[in-house]
Amino acid sequence: MAFDHQEEEQLASLKAWWAKYGNAATWVLVAGLAAYSGWAGWQYYQRTQAVEASALYDELQASVGKDNAKVQRAAGDIESRYGRTLYAQMAALTAAKSAFEANDLKTAKAKLQWVIEHGNDEYKAVAKIRLAGLQLDEKAYADALKTLEGEVPEQFKAAVSDRKGDVLAAQNKLAEARAAYQAALAGTDEKNPARQLIELKLEAVGGTVPEAKPAAA
């Protein structure tokens, strides 16, 4: 016999279940396969985007310090075609620096603003600090302070406070500048070389550098 009685009963039960639920089960299976296919396709798309963006970024890097126009074109291509990749954010920051060195401040600020609007939290913080520095150089103090508003990742808070201190000191708002520099010092490791410069700026606006904590025994 191909099937014993128990197997025949199981087969009959399966047929009955399929008659009742088979259509729905098929759609669930199809939907699951479609979801997996979509996910796999998205993963492939992201990998492809990253590889292509990486190649363009390498071209951009090769032009840094040699051809600012080529740097800007490559950065623009990466932003427009691969704007969701980290390479777009890195390219925009690199292009901003290249434009600054070429004395093209308008383009430098535009690239930094692009990162602020499209980048992740870390790159946004870097762009904010750099853009505020350019605005400080232009004496656009209110714009610089506005740029520095908002939350940033913990590791960038001291740098933001330091930049705020610079802007406030330039406005001769010494009490506020002291508070900003003190916040910057509080968030900067004692072994960090940047501490010495912050201390000098704090003293320049009439602040007192806190005594170093004694080394642990």
Short mmCIF file of C-alpha atoms in Angstrom, two decimals:
data_model
loop_
_atom_site.label_atom_id
_atom_site.label_comp_id
_atom_site.label_asym_id
_atom_site.label_seq_id
_atom_site.Cartn_x
_atom_site.Cartn_y
_atom_site.Cartn_z
CA MET A 1 0.00 0.00 0.00
CA ALA A 2 1.25 3.45 -0.85
CA PHE A 3 -0.35 4.90 2.27
CA ASP A 4 -1.57 3.37 5.46
CA HIS A 5 -4.86 4.39 7.06
CA GLN A 6 -3.27 7.00 9.36
CA GLU A 7 -1.45 8.59 6.46
CA GLU A 8 -4.71 8.69 4.49
CA GLU A 9 -6.40 10.50 7.39
CA GLN A 10 -3.51 12.99 7.60
CA LEU A 11 -3.70 13.54 3.85
CA ALA A 12 -7.46 14.09 4.04
CA SER A 13 -6.95 16.60 6.88
CA LEU A 14 -4.31 18.40 4.87
CA LYS A 15 -6.59 18.58 1.83
CA ALA A 16 -9.39 19.98 3.99
CA TRP A 17 -7.08 22.58 5.53
CA TRP A 18 -5.76 23.57 2.12
CA ALA A 19 -9.27 23.89 0.75
CA LYS A 20 -10.09 26.29 3.58
CA TYR A 21 -6.83 28.21 4.02
CA GLY A 22 -4.70 27.34 1.01
CA ASN A 23 -5.44 30.50 -0.96
CA ALA A 24 -4.58 32.75 1.98
CA ALA A 25 -1.46 30.74 2.74
CA THR A 26 -0.34 31.09 -0.85
CA TRP A 27 -0.67 34.87 -0.67
CA VAL A 28 1.23 34.95 2.62
CA LEU A 29 4.02 32.92 1.02
CA VAL A 30 4.06 35.12 -2.06
CA ALA A 31 4.13 38.26 0.08
CA GLY A 32 6.98 36.81 2.15
CA LEU A 33 8.97 35.94 -0.94
CA ALA A 34 8.31 39.39 -2.41
CA ALA A 35 9.44 41.06 0.82
CA TYR A 36 12.63 38.99 0.86
CA SER A 37 13.24 39.71 -2.81
CA GLY A 38 12.73 43.43 -2.18
CA TRP A 39 15.09 43.37 0.80
CA ALA A 40 17.76 41.49 -1.16
CA GLY A 41 17.35 43.90 -4.06
CA TRP A 42 17.68 46.90 -1.75
CA GLN A 43 20.84 45.44 -0.21
CA TYR A 44 22.30 44.91 -3.69
CA TYR A 45 21.32 48.44 -4.70
CA GLN A 46 22.99 49.92 -1.63
CA ARG A 47 26.18 47.95 -2.24
CA THR A 48 26.25 49.06 -5.86
CA GLN A 49 25.67 52.67 -4.87
CA ALA A 50 28.51 52.52 -2.33
CA VAL A 51 30.96 51.01 -4.84
CA GLU A 52 30.15 53.59 -7.51
CA ALA A 53 30.26 56.47 -5.01
CA SER A 54 33.61 55.21 -3.71
CA ALA A 55 35.10 55.33 -7.21
CA LEU A 56 33.93 58.90 -7.72
CA TYR A 57 35.20 59.87 -4.28
CA ASP A 58 38.64 58.51 -5.17
CA GLU A 59 38.62 60.72 -8.27
CA LEU A 60 37.66 63.70 -6.13
CA GLN A 61 40.48 63.01 -3.66
CA ALA A 62 42.98 62.82 -6.49
CA SER A 63 42.04 66.37 -7.52
CA VAL A 64 42.28 67.95 -4.07
CA GLY A 65 44.91 70.68 -4.02
CA LYS A 66 45.22 70.56 -7.81
CA ASP A 67 41.90 71.37 -9.45
CA ASN A 68 39.16 72.88 -7.30
CA ALA A 69 36.70 72.99 -10.21
CA LYS A 70 37.08 69.23 -10.70
CA VAL A 71 36.63 68.66 -6.96
CA GLN A 72 33.39 70.63 -7.01
CA ARG A 73 32.07 68.76 -10.07
CA ALA A 74 32.84 65.39 -8.54
CA ALA A 75 31.25 66.39 -5.23
CA GLY A 76 28.14 67.58 -7.05
CA ASP A 77 27.90 64.29 -8.94
CA ILE A 78 28.19 62.28 -5.74
CA GLU A 79 25.60 64.42 -3.95
CA SER A 80 23.07 64.16 -6.80
CA ARG A 81 23.57 60.48 -7.64
CA TYR A 82 24.64 58.97 -4.33
CA GLY A 83 23.28 61.46 -1.81
CA ARG A 84 22.29 58.77 0.70
CA THR A 85 25.79 57.35 1.02
CA LEU A 86 28.43 58.48 3.50
CA TYR A 87 30.63 59.28 0.51
CA ALA A 88 28.33 62.19 -0.35
CA GLN A 89 28.85 63.71 3.09
CA MET A 90 32.61 63.17 2.99
CA ALA A 91 32.75 64.61 -0.53
CA ALA A 92 30.82 67.71 0.50
CA LEU A 93 33.15 68.34 3.46
CA THR A 94 36.20 67.86 1.25
CA ALA A 95 34.73 70.13 -1.42
CA ALA A 96 34.02 72.80 1.22
CA LYS A 97 37.66 72.76 2.31
CA SER A 98 38.84 72.89 -1.30
CA ALA A 99 36.55 75.84 -2.04
CA PHE A 100 37.74 77.66 1.08
CA GLU A 101 41.36 77.22 0.04
CA ALA A 102 40.43 78.56 -3.39
CA ASN A 103 38.86 81.61 -1.68
CA ASP A 104 35.40 80.60 -2.88
CA LEU A 105 33.59 81.14 0.40
CA LYS A 106 30.10 81.03 -1.11
CA THR A 107 30.65 77.49 -2.39
CA ALA A 108 32.36 76.44 0.83
CA LYS A 109 29.36 77.56 2.87
CA ALA A 110 26.91 75.92 0.48
CA LYS A 111 28.70 72.56 0.75
CA LEU A 112 28.73 72.73 4.54
CA GLN A 113 25.06 73.63 4.58
CA TRP A 114 24.35 70.60 2.39
CA VAL A 115 25.96 68.35 5.00
CA ILE A 116 23.98 70.02 7.79
CA GLU A 117 20.75 69.32 5.90
CA HIS A 118 21.54 65.82 4.61
CA GLY A 119 24.29 64.32 6.76
CA ASN A 120 24.19 62.02 9.77
CA ASP A 121 24.61 63.46 13.28
CA GLU A 122 28.40 63.22 13.32
CA TYR A 123 28.98 64.85 9.94
CA LYS A 124 26.34 67.49 10.70
CA ALA A 125 28.26 68.45 13.84
CA VAL A 126 31.53 68.80 11.92
CA ALA A 127 29.81 70.90 9.25
CA LYS A 128 28.16 73.14 11.86
CA ILE A 129 31.47 73.89 13.56
CA ARG A 130 33.21 74.66 10.26
CA LEU A 131 30.35 76.77 8.88
CA ALA A 132 30.19 78.77 12.11
CA GLY A 133 33.93 79.39 11.75
CA LEU A 134 33.43 80.85 8.27
CA GLN A 135 30.56 82.99 9.51
CA LEU A 136 32.75 84.19 12.37
CA ASP A 137 35.41 85.25 9.87
CA GLU A 138 32.74 87.23 8.03
CA LYS A 139 31.59 88.80 11.31
CA ALA A 140 28.16 87.23 10.79
CA TYR A 141 27.95 86.54 14.51
CA ALA A 142 24.21 85.98 14.78
CA ASP A 143 24.33 83.50 11.90
CA ALA A 144 27.23 81.66 13.50
CA LEU A 145 25.42 81.27 16.81
CA LYS A 146 22.29 80.09 15.01
CA THR A 147 24.34 77.52 13.08
CA LEU A 148 25.64 76.13 16.36
CA GLU A 149 22.17 75.66 17.83
CA GLY A 150 20.67 72.22 18.36
CA GLU A 151 21.87 68.96 19.75
CA VAL A 152 25.11 67.32 18.63
CA PRO A 153 26.69 63.99 19.60
CA GLU A 154 28.45 64.04 22.95
CA GLN A 155 31.94 63.90 21.45
CA PHE A 156 31.35 67.19 19.61
CA LYS A 157 29.81 69.23 22.43
CA ALA A 158 33.13 70.62 23.66
CA ALA A 159 34.11 71.74 20.15
CA VAL A 160 30.75 73.45 19.70
CA SER A 161 31.17 75.26 23.04
CA ASP A 162 34.67 76.31 22.02
CA ARG A 163 33.37 77.78 18.75
CA LYS A 164 30.55 79.55 20.61
CA GLY A 165 33.18 81.06 22.88
CA ASP A 166 35.04 82.39 19.85
CA VAL A 167 31.89 84.03 18.46
CA LEU A 168 30.89 85.53 21.80
CA ALA A 169 34.40 86.82 22.44
CA ALA A 170 34.37 88.51 19.02
CA GLN A 171 31.13 90.23 20.09
CA ASN A 172 32.82 91.31 23.31
CA LYS A 173 30.29 89.31 25.32
CA LEU A 174 32.98 88.28 27.73
CA ALA A 175 30.90 86.71 30.48
CA GLU A 176 29.11 84.49 27.98
CA ALA A 177 32.38 83.69 26.24
CA ARG A 178 33.92 82.62 29.56
CA ALA A 179 30.98 80.30 30.22
CA ALA A 180 31.34 78.76 26.77
CA TYR A 181 35.08 78.21 27.14
CA GLN A 182 34.59 76.73 30.59
CA ALA A 183 32.05 74.29 29.14
CA ALA A 184 34.53 73.45 26.40
CA LEU A 185 37.26 72.78 28.94
CA ALA A 186 34.96 70.63 31.04
CA GLY A 187 34.27 68.44 28.04
CA THR A 188 37.87 68.19 26.80
CA ASP A 189 40.18 65.48 28.08
CA GLU A 190 43.20 66.78 29.94
CA LYS A 191 45.50 64.90 27.56
CA ASN A 192 43.91 66.51 24.52
CA PRO A 193 46.29 69.03 22.89
CA ALA A 194 43.31 71.32 22.18
CA ARG A 195 42.97 72.04 25.91
CA GLN A 196 45.94 74.39 25.95
CA LEU A 197 44.43 76.67 23.31
CA ILE A 198 41.05 76.71 25.06
CA GLU A 199 42.79 77.63 28.31
CA LEU A 200 44.58 80.53 26.61
CA LYS A 201 41.32 81.81 25.16
CA LEU A 202 39.57 81.49 28.52
CA GLU A 203 42.29 83.53 30.21
CA ALA A 204 42.12 86.12 27.40
CA VAL A 205 38.47 86.85 28.23
CA GLY A 206 39.20 87.13 31.94
CA GLY A 207 38.49 83.57 32.98
CA THR A 208 40.45 81.38 35.34
CA VAL A 209 41.68 77.99 34.26
CA PRO A 210 40.65 75.34 36.79
CA GLU A 211 43.46 73.51 38.54
CA ALA A 212 44.36 70.19 37.03
CA LYS A 213 43.10 67.19 38.92
CA PRO A 214 45.84 65.28 40.72
CA ALA A 215 46.86 62.08 39.01
CA ALA A 216 45.45 58.92 40.57
CA ALA A 217 47.91 57.04 42.73
#
